[in-house]
Amino acid sequence: MKPLDPLTIERVARLIVDIDGPFERRGYQLTQLLQRAAWPKPEEYDGSPRIPWLTDVLTSSDDPTAVARLLCRICDPLEYDDGLASADLIRQELNTQLAAEHLAVTYVSGRPVLGELGADGHTAVFTVPDDLEARIRPLVSSEDFLQQLMERVTESQICEHHGAYGLAIIGIGSFTEALLLDILTYRDPTLQQGIAPAGGKPVAPERASFALLLDTARARGWIQMDAHDFMAIVREYRNFVHLRKQRERGVVPDRDTVGMCWGPVLAVLNDLETSR
């Protein structure tokens, strides 16, 4: 995501603070919100007027990824006692402010994801984010592995641009599976000795299935249940590496299929970022 215009940032700050509104946040709640959104070194509220304070915090950041996480977080059902009912009201208002930036937050199986507005000006389009490398760098175990992941992403993009949509979605699944395995064993080195399914015996990490990696990330609270569930389609479409699997499903992948796969991947990435 490119940096937001200063006026957009101010409008977002007003929405977040919501003075005298139903979703008003006190100073300490602003600090807590920044912490939940994994804001880099979140500042303690200093007692000054809240909207200018938050505007300054957002403006002073040189990390558009952090801003994107915050935009998603204020639309997250987890933030509100009644869940999606209130979160979606905030999302609709936020999208009004983001329209001039050609951005929109939408829900992918209940998880908020930021995307670019399509040609119709209403539908969010999901693709490889420009800042993907910077986003996953703090999550993975090494720079060498990061570059291998990005090479797989580049290969998927090449396939998509040349109409090889089936190979593109296989590449997206391969990227996500490898990312999950590295993050799991990096965050919890004991998993290098084996990853156990519920009620089962541990298997070597390199033999762990995509489904087991997702289950393990969910069990540790590193991804939310809805993001976990919606990844099933990405996991299944990755199996189109076996042509019979694609024929059994009767799927003919196209550009929309590729975008449909990037959506849940970005939802999982959001959860991994905020849970680190």
PDB file of C-alpha atoms in Angstrom:
ATOM      1  CA  MET A   1       0.000   0.000   0.000  1.00  0.00           C
ATOM      2  CA  LYS A   2       1.233   3.484  -0.859  1.00  0.00           C
ATOM      3  CA  PRO A   3       1.288   6.156   1.876  1.00  0.00           C
ATOM      4  CA  LEU A   4      -2.097   7.761   2.441  1.00  0.00           C
ATOM      5  CA  ASP A   5      -2.766  11.419   1.794  1.00  0.00           C
ATOM      6  CA  PRO A   6      -2.521  13.511   5.003  1.00  0.00           C
ATOM      7  CA  LEU A   7      -6.202  14.463   4.738  1.00  0.00           C
ATOM      8  CA  THR A   8      -7.192  10.817   4.490  1.00  0.00           C
ATOM      9  CA  ILE A   9      -5.101  10.068   7.581  1.00  0.00           C
ATOM     10  CA  GLU A  10      -6.868  12.841   9.506  1.00  0.00           C
ATOM     11  CA  ARG A  11     -10.288  11.507   8.473  1.00  0.00           C
ATOM     12  CA  VAL A  12      -9.287   7.990   9.521  1.00  0.00           C
ATOM     13  CA  ALA A  13      -8.137   9.339  12.893  1.00  0.00           C
ATOM     14  CA  ARG A  14     -11.519  11.043  13.378  1.00  0.00           C
ATOM     15  CA  LEU A  15     -13.278   7.774  12.589  1.00  0.00           C
ATOM     16  CA  ILE A  16     -11.138   5.816  15.028  1.00  0.00           C
ATOM     17  CA  VAL A  17     -11.555   8.293  17.901  1.00  0.00           C
ATOM     18  CA  ASP A  18     -15.261   8.875  17.120  1.00  0.00           C
ATOM     19  CA  ILE A  19     -15.738  11.681  19.650  1.00  0.00           C
ATOM     20  CA  ASP A  20     -19.225  11.503  21.243  1.00  0.00           C
ATOM     21  CA  GLY A  21     -20.097   8.643  18.910  1.00  0.00           C
ATOM     22  CA  PRO A  22     -21.110   5.065  19.688  1.00  0.00           C
ATOM     23  CA  PHE A  23     -17.565   3.788  19.102  1.00  0.00           C
ATOM     24  CA  GLU A  24     -15.650   6.520  20.929  1.00  0.00           C
ATOM     25  CA  ARG A  25     -12.174   5.501  22.089  1.00  0.00           C
ATOM     26  CA  ARG A  26     -10.484   7.045  25.087  1.00  0.00           C
ATOM     27  CA  GLY A  27      -6.772   7.807  25.058  1.00  0.00           C
ATOM     28  CA  TYR A  28      -5.709   4.537  26.680  1.00  0.00           C
ATOM     29  CA  GLN A  29      -7.951   2.648  24.255  1.00  0.00           C
ATOM     30  CA  LEU A  30      -6.127   4.214  21.312  1.00  0.00           C
ATOM     31  CA  THR A  31      -2.845   2.892  22.676  1.00  0.00           C
ATOM     32  CA  GLN A  32      -4.404  -0.535  23.166  1.00  0.00           C
ATOM     33  CA  LEU A  33      -5.757  -0.495  19.607  1.00  0.00           C
ATOM     34  CA  LEU A  34      -2.316   0.297  18.205  1.00  0.00           C
ATOM     35  CA  GLN A  35      -0.858  -2.568  20.222  1.00  0.00           C
ATOM     36  CA  ARG A  36      -3.459  -5.027  18.916  1.00  0.00           C
ATOM     37  CA  ALA A  37      -2.710  -3.885  15.373  1.00  0.00           C
ATOM     38  CA  ALA A  38       0.999  -4.640  15.958  1.00  0.00           C
ATOM     39  CA  TRP A  39       1.933  -0.992  15.483  1.00  0.00           C
ATOM     40  CA  PRO A  40       5.735  -0.635  15.638  1.00  0.00           C
ATOM     41  CA  LYS A  41       6.637   0.691  19.088  1.00  0.00           C
ATOM     42  CA  PRO A  42       3.128   2.007  19.909  1.00  0.00           C
ATOM     43  CA  GLU A  43       3.283   5.281  21.794  1.00  0.00           C
ATOM     44  CA  GLU A  44       1.547   5.864  25.094  1.00  0.00           C
ATOM     45  CA  TYR A  45      -1.232   8.429  24.849  1.00  0.00           C
ATOM     46  CA  ASP A  46       0.094  11.721  26.271  1.00  0.00           C
ATOM     47  CA  GLY A  47      -3.186  13.358  27.314  1.00  0.00           C
ATOM     48  CA  SER A  48      -3.334  15.816  24.417  1.00  0.00           C
ATOM     49  CA  PRO A  49      -6.418  16.116  22.133  1.00  0.00           C
ATOM     50  CA  ARG A  50      -6.971  12.633  20.787  1.00  0.00           C
ATOM     51  CA  ILE A  51      -7.592  13.263  17.095  1.00  0.00           C
ATOM     52  CA  PRO A  52      -4.467  15.430  16.561  1.00  0.00           C
ATOM     53  CA  TRP A  53      -2.445  12.978  18.662  1.00  0.00           C
ATOM     54  CA  LEU A  54      -3.530   9.959  16.602  1.00  0.00           C
ATOM     55  CA  THR A  55      -3.127  11.908  13.353  1.00  0.00           C
ATOM     56  CA  ASP A  56       0.463  12.702  14.333  1.00  0.00           C
ATOM     57  CA  VAL A  57       1.137   9.071  15.213  1.00  0.00           C
ATOM     58  CA  LEU A  58      -0.163   7.881  11.851  1.00  0.00           C
ATOM     59  CA  THR A  59       1.512  10.652   9.876  1.00  0.00           C
ATOM     60  CA  SER A  60       4.889  10.125  11.521  1.00  0.00           C
ATOM     61  CA  SER A  61       4.983   6.471  10.509  1.00  0.00           C
ATOM     62  CA  ASP A  62       7.071   5.552   7.474  1.00  0.00           C
ATOM     63  CA  ASP A  63       5.501   2.083   7.470  1.00  0.00           C
ATOM     64  CA  PRO A  64       2.439   1.857   5.185  1.00  0.00           C
ATOM     65  CA  THR A  65       2.098  -1.794   6.173  1.00  0.00           C
ATOM     66  CA  ALA A  66       1.456  -0.775   9.776  1.00  0.00           C
ATOM     67  CA  VAL A  67      -1.211   1.663   8.612  1.00  0.00           C
ATOM     68  CA  ALA A  68      -2.812  -1.095   6.523  1.00  0.00           C
ATOM     69  CA  ARG A  69      -2.910  -3.395   9.550  1.00  0.00           C
ATOM     70  CA  LEU A  70      -4.583  -0.666  11.598  1.00  0.00           C
ATOM     71  CA  LEU A  71      -7.195  -0.079   8.893  1.00  0.00           C
ATOM     72  CA  CYS A  72      -8.026  -3.772   8.953  1.00  0.00           C
ATOM     73  CA  ARG A  73      -8.015  -3.920  12.740  1.00  0.00           C
ATOM     74  CA  ILE A  74     -10.656  -1.231  13.200  1.00  0.00           C
ATOM     75  CA  CYS A  75     -12.910  -3.306  10.922  1.00  0.00           C
ATOM     76  CA  ASP A  76     -12.149  -6.543  12.745  1.00  0.00           C
ATOM     77  CA  PRO A  77     -15.177  -8.170  14.435  1.00  0.00           C
ATOM     78  CA  LEU A  78     -12.851  -9.048  17.321  1.00  0.00           C
ATOM     79  CA  GLU A  79     -12.770  -5.352  18.251  1.00  0.00           C
ATOM     80  CA  TYR A  80     -16.488  -5.123  19.085  1.00  0.00           C
ATOM     81  CA  ASP A  81     -18.756  -6.803  21.596  1.00  0.00           C
ATOM     82  CA  ASP A  82     -21.374  -7.541  18.949  1.00  0.00           C
ATOM     83  CA  GLY A  83     -18.779  -8.587  16.394  1.00  0.00           C
ATOM     84  CA  LEU A  84     -19.552  -8.108  12.726  1.00  0.00           C
ATOM     85  CA  ALA A  85     -22.615  -5.891  13.265  1.00  0.00           C
ATOM     86  CA  SER A  86     -20.537  -2.959  14.537  1.00  0.00           C
ATOM     87  CA  ALA A  87     -17.370  -3.830  12.621  1.00  0.00           C
ATOM     88  CA  ASP A  88     -19.183  -3.638   9.306  1.00  0.00           C
ATOM     89  CA  LEU A  89     -20.592  -0.195  10.117  1.00  0.00           C
ATOM     90  CA  ILE A  90     -17.043   1.028  10.675  1.00  0.00           C
ATOM     91  CA  ARG A  91     -15.885  -0.692   7.496  1.00  0.00           C
ATOM     92  CA  GLN A  92     -18.519   1.022   5.390  1.00  0.00           C
ATOM     93  CA  GLU A  93     -17.596   4.445   6.754  1.00  0.00           C
ATOM     94  CA  LEU A  94     -13.886   3.741   6.389  1.00  0.00           C
ATOM     95  CA  ASN A  95     -14.345   2.698   2.775  1.00  0.00           C
ATOM     96  CA  THR A  96     -16.022   6.025   2.097  1.00  0.00           C
ATOM     97  CA  GLN A  97     -12.812   7.717   3.299  1.00  0.00           C
ATOM     98  CA  LEU A  98     -10.569   5.334   1.374  1.00  0.00           C
ATOM     99  CA  ALA A  99     -12.398   5.593  -1.953  1.00  0.00           C
ATOM    100  CA  ALA A 100     -10.247   8.527  -3.075  1.00  0.00           C
ATOM    101  CA  GLU A 101      -7.184   6.362  -2.428  1.00  0.00           C
ATOM    102  CA  HIS A 102      -8.702   3.582  -4.587  1.00  0.00           C
ATOM    103  CA  LEU A 103      -8.650   1.243  -1.592  1.00  0.00           C
ATOM    104  CA  ALA A 104     -11.299  -0.700   0.287  1.00  0.00           C
ATOM    105  CA  VAL A 105     -11.503  -3.101   3.207  1.00  0.00           C
ATOM    106  CA  THR A 106     -13.626  -6.160   2.643  1.00  0.00           C
ATOM    107  CA  TYR A 107     -14.208  -9.401   4.514  1.00  0.00           C
ATOM    108  CA  VAL A 108     -12.776 -12.689   3.373  1.00  0.00           C
ATOM    109  CA  SER A 109     -14.672 -15.296   5.393  1.00  0.00           C
ATOM    110  CA  GLY A 110     -15.036 -12.863   8.263  1.00  0.00           C
ATOM    111  CA  ARG A 111     -11.484 -11.492   8.247  1.00  0.00           C
ATOM    112  CA  PRO A 112     -10.827  -7.879   7.143  1.00  0.00           C
ATOM    113  CA  VAL A 113      -8.500  -7.537   4.150  1.00  0.00           C
ATOM    114  CA  LEU A 114      -7.383  -4.364   2.397  1.00  0.00           C
ATOM    115  CA  GLY A 115      -7.524  -4.421  -1.394  1.00  0.00           C
ATOM    116  CA  GLU A 116      -7.426  -2.092  -4.349  1.00  0.00           C
ATOM    117  CA  LEU A 117     -10.708  -0.987  -5.888  1.00  0.00           C
ATOM    118  CA  GLY A 118     -11.426  -2.570  -9.225  1.00  0.00           C
ATOM    119  CA  ALA A 119     -12.514  -0.843 -12.401  1.00  0.00           C
ATOM    120  CA  ASP A 120     -16.117  -0.658 -11.175  1.00  0.00           C
ATOM    121  CA  GLY A 121     -15.028   1.477  -8.213  1.00  0.00           C
ATOM    122  CA  HIS A 122     -16.837  -0.784  -5.744  1.00  0.00           C
ATOM    123  CA  THR A 123     -15.267  -4.251  -5.713  1.00  0.00           C
ATOM    124  CA  ALA A 124     -11.966  -4.892  -3.944  1.00  0.00           C
ATOM    125  CA  VAL A 125      -9.397  -6.711  -6.061  1.00  0.00           C
ATOM    126  CA  PHE A 126      -6.835  -8.937  -4.367  1.00  0.00           C
ATOM    127  CA  THR A 127      -3.380  -9.505  -5.762  1.00  0.00           C
ATOM    128  CA  VAL A 128       0.217  -9.574  -4.592  1.00  0.00           C
ATOM    129  CA  PRO A 129       0.682  -6.498  -2.365  1.00  0.00           C
ATOM    130  CA  ASP A 130       3.536  -4.223  -3.382  1.00  0.00           C
ATOM    131  CA  ASP A 131       5.006  -4.448   0.112  1.00  0.00           C
ATOM    132  CA  LEU A 132       4.755  -8.231   0.484  1.00  0.00           C
ATOM    133  CA  GLU A 133       8.515  -8.702   0.875  1.00  0.00           C
ATOM    134  CA  ALA A 134       8.706  -6.075   3.616  1.00  0.00           C
ATOM    135  CA  ARG A 135       5.702  -7.599   5.364  1.00  0.00           C
ATOM    136  CA  ILE A 136       7.011 -11.133   5.568  1.00  0.00           C
ATOM    137  CA  ARG A 137      10.650 -10.228   6.314  1.00  0.00           C
ATOM    138  CA  PRO A 138      10.025  -9.869  10.102  1.00  0.00           C
ATOM    139  CA  LEU A 139       8.104 -13.158  10.142  1.00  0.00           C
ATOM    140  CA  VAL A 140      10.529 -15.606   8.542  1.00  0.00           C
ATOM    141  CA  SER A 141      13.714 -17.249   9.745  1.00  0.00           C
ATOM    142  CA  SER A 142      16.266 -15.915   7.276  1.00  0.00           C
ATOM    143  CA  GLU A 143      16.897 -13.554   4.397  1.00  0.00           C
ATOM    144  CA  ASP A 144      17.794 -16.480   2.138  1.00  0.00           C
ATOM    145  CA  PHE A 145      14.447 -18.137   2.755  1.00  0.00           C
ATOM    146  CA  LEU A 146      12.668 -14.821   2.234  1.00  0.00           C
ATOM    147  CA  GLN A 147      14.206 -14.538  -1.222  1.00  0.00           C
ATOM    148  CA  GLN A 148      13.140 -18.088  -2.059  1.00  0.00           C
ATOM    149  CA  LEU A 149       9.583 -17.233  -1.055  1.00  0.00           C
ATOM    150  CA  MET A 150       9.612 -14.099  -3.185  1.00  0.00           C
ATOM    151  CA  GLU A 151      10.944 -16.068  -6.157  1.00  0.00           C
ATOM    152  CA  ARG A 152       7.916 -18.343  -5.853  1.00  0.00           C
ATOM    153  CA  VAL A 153       5.639 -15.292  -5.757  1.00  0.00           C
ATOM    154  CA  THR A 154       7.343 -13.865  -8.849  1.00  0.00           C
ATOM    155  CA  GLU A 155       6.907 -17.176 -10.657  1.00  0.00           C
ATOM    156  CA  SER A 156       3.196 -17.133  -9.782  1.00  0.00           C
ATOM    157  CA  GLN A 157       2.890 -13.580 -11.114  1.00  0.00           C
ATOM    158  CA  ILE A 158       4.584 -14.542 -14.375  1.00  0.00           C
ATOM    159  CA  CYS A 159       2.119 -17.402 -14.772  1.00  0.00           C
ATOM    160  CA  GLU A 160      -0.839 -15.108 -14.077  1.00  0.00           C
ATOM    161  CA  HIS A 161       0.333 -12.419 -16.502  1.00  0.00           C
ATOM    162  CA  HIS A 162       0.654 -14.992 -19.277  1.00  0.00           C
ATOM    163  CA  GLY A 163      -2.680 -16.684 -18.657  1.00  0.00           C
ATOM    164  CA  ALA A 164      -1.314 -19.784 -16.892  1.00  0.00           C
ATOM    165  CA  TYR A 165      -3.819 -19.372 -14.080  1.00  0.00           C
ATOM    166  CA  GLY A 166      -3.698 -22.962 -12.884  1.00  0.00           C
ATOM    167  CA  LEU A 167       0.044 -22.783 -12.334  1.00  0.00           C
ATOM    168  CA  ALA A 168      -0.400 -19.375 -10.656  1.00  0.00           C
ATOM    169  CA  ILE A 169      -2.751 -20.752  -7.990  1.00  0.00           C
ATOM    170  CA  ILE A 170      -0.486 -23.760  -7.455  1.00  0.00           C
ATOM    171  CA  GLY A 171       2.337 -21.295  -6.846  1.00  0.00           C
ATOM    172  CA  ILE A 172       0.236 -19.280  -4.376  1.00  0.00           C
ATOM    173  CA  GLY A 173      -0.519 -22.436  -2.399  1.00  0.00           C
ATOM    174  CA  SER A 174       3.126 -23.484  -2.466  1.00  0.00           C
ATOM    175  CA  PHE A 175       4.210 -20.055  -1.226  1.00  0.00           C
ATOM    176  CA  THR A 176       1.694 -20.104   1.635  1.00  0.00           C
ATOM    177  CA  GLU A 177       2.513 -23.646   2.719  1.00  0.00           C
ATOM    178  CA  ALA A 178       6.240 -22.872   2.831  1.00  0.00           C
ATOM    179  CA  LEU A 179       5.619 -19.596   4.674  1.00  0.00           C
ATOM    180  CA  LEU A 180       3.518 -21.334   7.341  1.00  0.00           C
ATOM    181  CA  LEU A 181       6.052 -24.108   7.890  1.00  0.00           C
ATOM    182  CA  ASP A 182       8.898 -21.641   8.341  1.00  0.00           C
ATOM    183  CA  ILE A 183       6.938 -19.368  10.694  1.00  0.00           C
ATOM    184  CA  LEU A 184       5.737 -22.284  12.826  1.00  0.00           C
ATOM    185  CA  THR A 185       9.195 -23.765  13.327  1.00  0.00           C
ATOM    186  CA  TYR A 186      10.763 -20.322  13.746  1.00  0.00           C
ATOM    187  CA  ARG A 187       8.310 -19.194  16.421  1.00  0.00           C
ATOM    188  CA  ASP A 188       8.313 -22.539  18.196  1.00  0.00           C
ATOM    189  CA  PRO A 189      11.639 -24.352  17.644  1.00  0.00           C
ATOM    190  CA  THR A 190      10.281 -27.454  19.416  1.00  0.00           C
ATOM    191  CA  LEU A 191       8.196 -28.072  16.299  1.00  0.00           C
ATOM    192  CA  GLN A 192      11.409 -28.817  14.428  1.00  0.00           C
ATOM    193  CA  GLN A 193      11.327 -32.152  16.279  1.00  0.00           C
ATOM    194  CA  GLY A 194       7.853 -32.933  14.977  1.00  0.00           C
ATOM    195  CA  ILE A 195       4.386 -31.478  14.440  1.00  0.00           C
ATOM    196  CA  ALA A 196       1.552 -33.473  15.961  1.00  0.00           C
ATOM    197  CA  PRO A 197      -2.025 -33.547  14.694  1.00  0.00           C
ATOM    198  CA  ALA A 198      -4.738 -33.510  17.355  1.00  0.00           C
ATOM    199  CA  GLY A 199      -4.636 -36.863  19.096  1.00  0.00           C
ATOM    200  CA  GLY A 200      -1.975 -38.169  16.739  1.00  0.00           C
ATOM    201  CA  LYS A 201       1.735 -38.855  16.623  1.00  0.00           C
ATOM    202  CA  PRO A 202       4.186 -36.125  15.590  1.00  0.00           C
ATOM    203  CA  VAL A 203       5.395 -36.070  12.006  1.00  0.00           C
ATOM    204  CA  ALA A 204       8.590 -34.534  10.722  1.00  0.00           C
ATOM    205  CA  PRO A 205       8.066 -30.876   9.720  1.00  0.00           C
ATOM    206  CA  GLU A 206       8.979 -31.574   6.105  1.00  0.00           C
ATOM    207  CA  ARG A 207       6.233 -34.215   6.010  1.00  0.00           C
ATOM    208  CA  ALA A 208       3.552 -32.073   7.635  1.00  0.00           C
ATOM    209  CA  SER A 209       0.542 -31.492   5.399  1.00  0.00           C
ATOM    210  CA  PHE A 210      -0.748 -28.049   4.487  1.00  0.00           C
ATOM    211  CA  ALA A 211      -3.857 -28.820   6.569  1.00  0.00           C
ATOM    212  CA  LEU A 212      -1.747 -29.747   9.612  1.00  0.00           C
ATOM    213  CA  LEU A 213       0.241 -26.513   9.342  1.00  0.00           C
ATOM    214  CA  LEU A 214      -2.983 -24.502   9.291  1.00  0.00           C
ATOM    215  CA  ASP A 215      -4.395 -26.482  12.229  1.00  0.00           C
ATOM    216  CA  THR A 216      -1.221 -25.897  14.237  1.00  0.00           C
ATOM    217  CA  ALA A 217      -1.183 -22.161  13.530  1.00  0.00           C
ATOM    218  CA  ARG A 218      -4.835 -21.970  14.590  1.00  0.00           C
ATOM    219  CA  ALA A 219      -4.268 -24.037  17.746  1.00  0.00           C
ATOM    220  CA  ARG A 220      -1.580 -21.564  18.825  1.00  0.00           C
ATOM    221  CA  GLY A 221      -3.843 -18.600  18.165  1.00  0.00           C
ATOM    222  CA  TRP A 222      -1.615 -17.251  15.397  1.00  0.00           C
ATOM    223  CA  ILE A 223      -4.461 -17.243  12.875  1.00  0.00           C
ATOM    224  CA  GLN A 224      -8.211 -16.891  13.497  1.00  0.00           C
ATOM    225  CA  MET A 225     -10.690 -19.684  12.872  1.00  0.00           C
ATOM    226  CA  ASP A 226     -12.406 -18.037   9.909  1.00  0.00           C
ATOM    227  CA  ALA A 227      -9.106 -17.354   8.134  1.00  0.00           C
ATOM    228  CA  HIS A 228      -8.119 -20.965   8.846  1.00  0.00           C
ATOM    229  CA  ASP A 229     -11.374 -22.297   7.388  1.00  0.00           C
ATOM    230  CA  PHE A 230     -11.327 -20.200   4.240  1.00  0.00           C
ATOM    231  CA  MET A 231      -7.781 -21.331   3.442  1.00  0.00           C
ATOM    232  CA  ALA A 232      -9.328 -24.699   2.577  1.00  0.00           C
ATOM    233  CA  ILE A 233      -9.983 -23.497  -0.972  1.00  0.00           C
ATOM    234  CA  VAL A 234      -6.352 -22.409  -1.417  1.00  0.00           C
ATOM    235  CA  ARG A 235      -5.171 -25.730  -0.009  1.00  0.00           C
ATOM    236  CA  GLU A 236      -7.483 -27.656  -2.322  1.00  0.00           C
ATOM    237  CA  TYR A 237      -6.559 -25.655  -5.409  1.00  0.00           C
ATOM    238  CA  ARG A 238      -2.866 -26.170  -4.702  1.00  0.00           C
ATOM    239  CA  ASN A 239      -3.587 -29.858  -5.288  1.00  0.00           C
ATOM    240  CA  PHE A 240      -4.362 -28.997  -8.913  1.00  0.00           C
ATOM    241  CA  VAL A 241      -0.681 -29.775  -9.377  1.00  0.00           C
ATOM    242  CA  HIS A 242      -2.278 -33.195  -9.910  1.00  0.00           C
ATOM    243  CA  LEU A 243      -4.385 -32.670 -13.021  1.00  0.00           C
ATOM    244  CA  ARG A 244      -6.876 -35.341 -11.974  1.00  0.00           C
ATOM    245  CA  LYS A 245      -7.734 -33.239  -8.912  1.00  0.00           C
ATOM    246  CA  GLN A 246      -8.636 -30.296 -11.136  1.00  0.00           C
ATOM    247  CA  ARG A 247     -10.671 -32.523 -13.440  1.00  0.00           C
ATOM    248  CA  GLU A 248     -12.534 -33.992 -10.478  1.00  0.00           C
ATOM    249  CA  ARG A 249     -13.538 -30.501  -9.350  1.00  0.00           C
ATOM    250  CA  GLY A 250     -14.336 -29.323 -12.856  1.00  0.00           C
ATOM    251  CA  VAL A 251     -12.598 -25.982 -12.219  1.00  0.00           C
ATOM    252  CA  VAL A 252     -11.226 -23.882 -15.073  1.00  0.00           C
ATOM    253  CA  PRO A 253      -9.017 -21.294 -13.346  1.00  0.00           C
ATOM    254  CA  ASP A 254      -9.045 -17.695 -14.555  1.00  0.00           C
ATOM    255  CA  ARG A 255      -7.785 -14.350 -13.295  1.00  0.00           C
ATOM    256  CA  ASP A 256     -10.657 -14.121 -10.800  1.00  0.00           C
ATOM    257  CA  THR A 257      -9.658 -17.514  -9.396  1.00  0.00           C
ATOM    258  CA  VAL A 258      -6.163 -16.179  -8.744  1.00  0.00           C
ATOM    259  CA  GLY A 259      -7.579 -13.160  -6.912  1.00  0.00           C
ATOM    260  CA  MET A 260      -9.921 -15.407  -4.959  1.00  0.00           C
ATOM    261  CA  CYS A 261      -6.883 -17.329  -3.700  1.00  0.00           C
ATOM    262  CA  TRP A 262      -4.891 -14.228  -2.759  1.00  0.00           C
ATOM    263  CA  GLY A 263      -7.763 -12.978  -0.575  1.00  0.00           C
ATOM    264  CA  PRO A 264      -7.558 -15.662   2.155  1.00  0.00           C
ATOM    265  CA  VAL A 265      -3.755 -15.688   1.952  1.00  0.00           C
ATOM    266  CA  LEU A 266      -3.741 -11.982   2.823  1.00  0.00           C
ATOM    267  CA  ALA A 267      -6.211 -12.615   5.653  1.00  0.00           C
ATOM    268  CA  VAL A 268      -3.843 -15.235   7.092  1.00  0.00           C
ATOM    269  CA  LEU A 269      -0.905 -12.869   6.647  1.00  0.00           C
ATOM    270  CA  ASN A 270      -2.761 -10.149   8.574  1.00  0.00           C
ATOM    271  CA  ASP A 271      -3.336 -12.564  11.451  1.00  0.00           C
ATOM    272  CA  LEU A 272       0.282 -13.741  11.458  1.00  0.00           C
ATOM    273  CA  GLU A 273       1.491 -10.135  11.596  1.00  0.00           C
ATOM    274  CA  THR A 274      -0.715  -9.119  14.492  1.00  0.00           C
ATOM    275  CA  SER A 275       0.010 -12.281  16.502  1.00  0.00           C
ATOM    276  CA  ARG A 276       3.790 -12.187  16.333  1.00  0.00           C
TER     277      ARG A 276
END
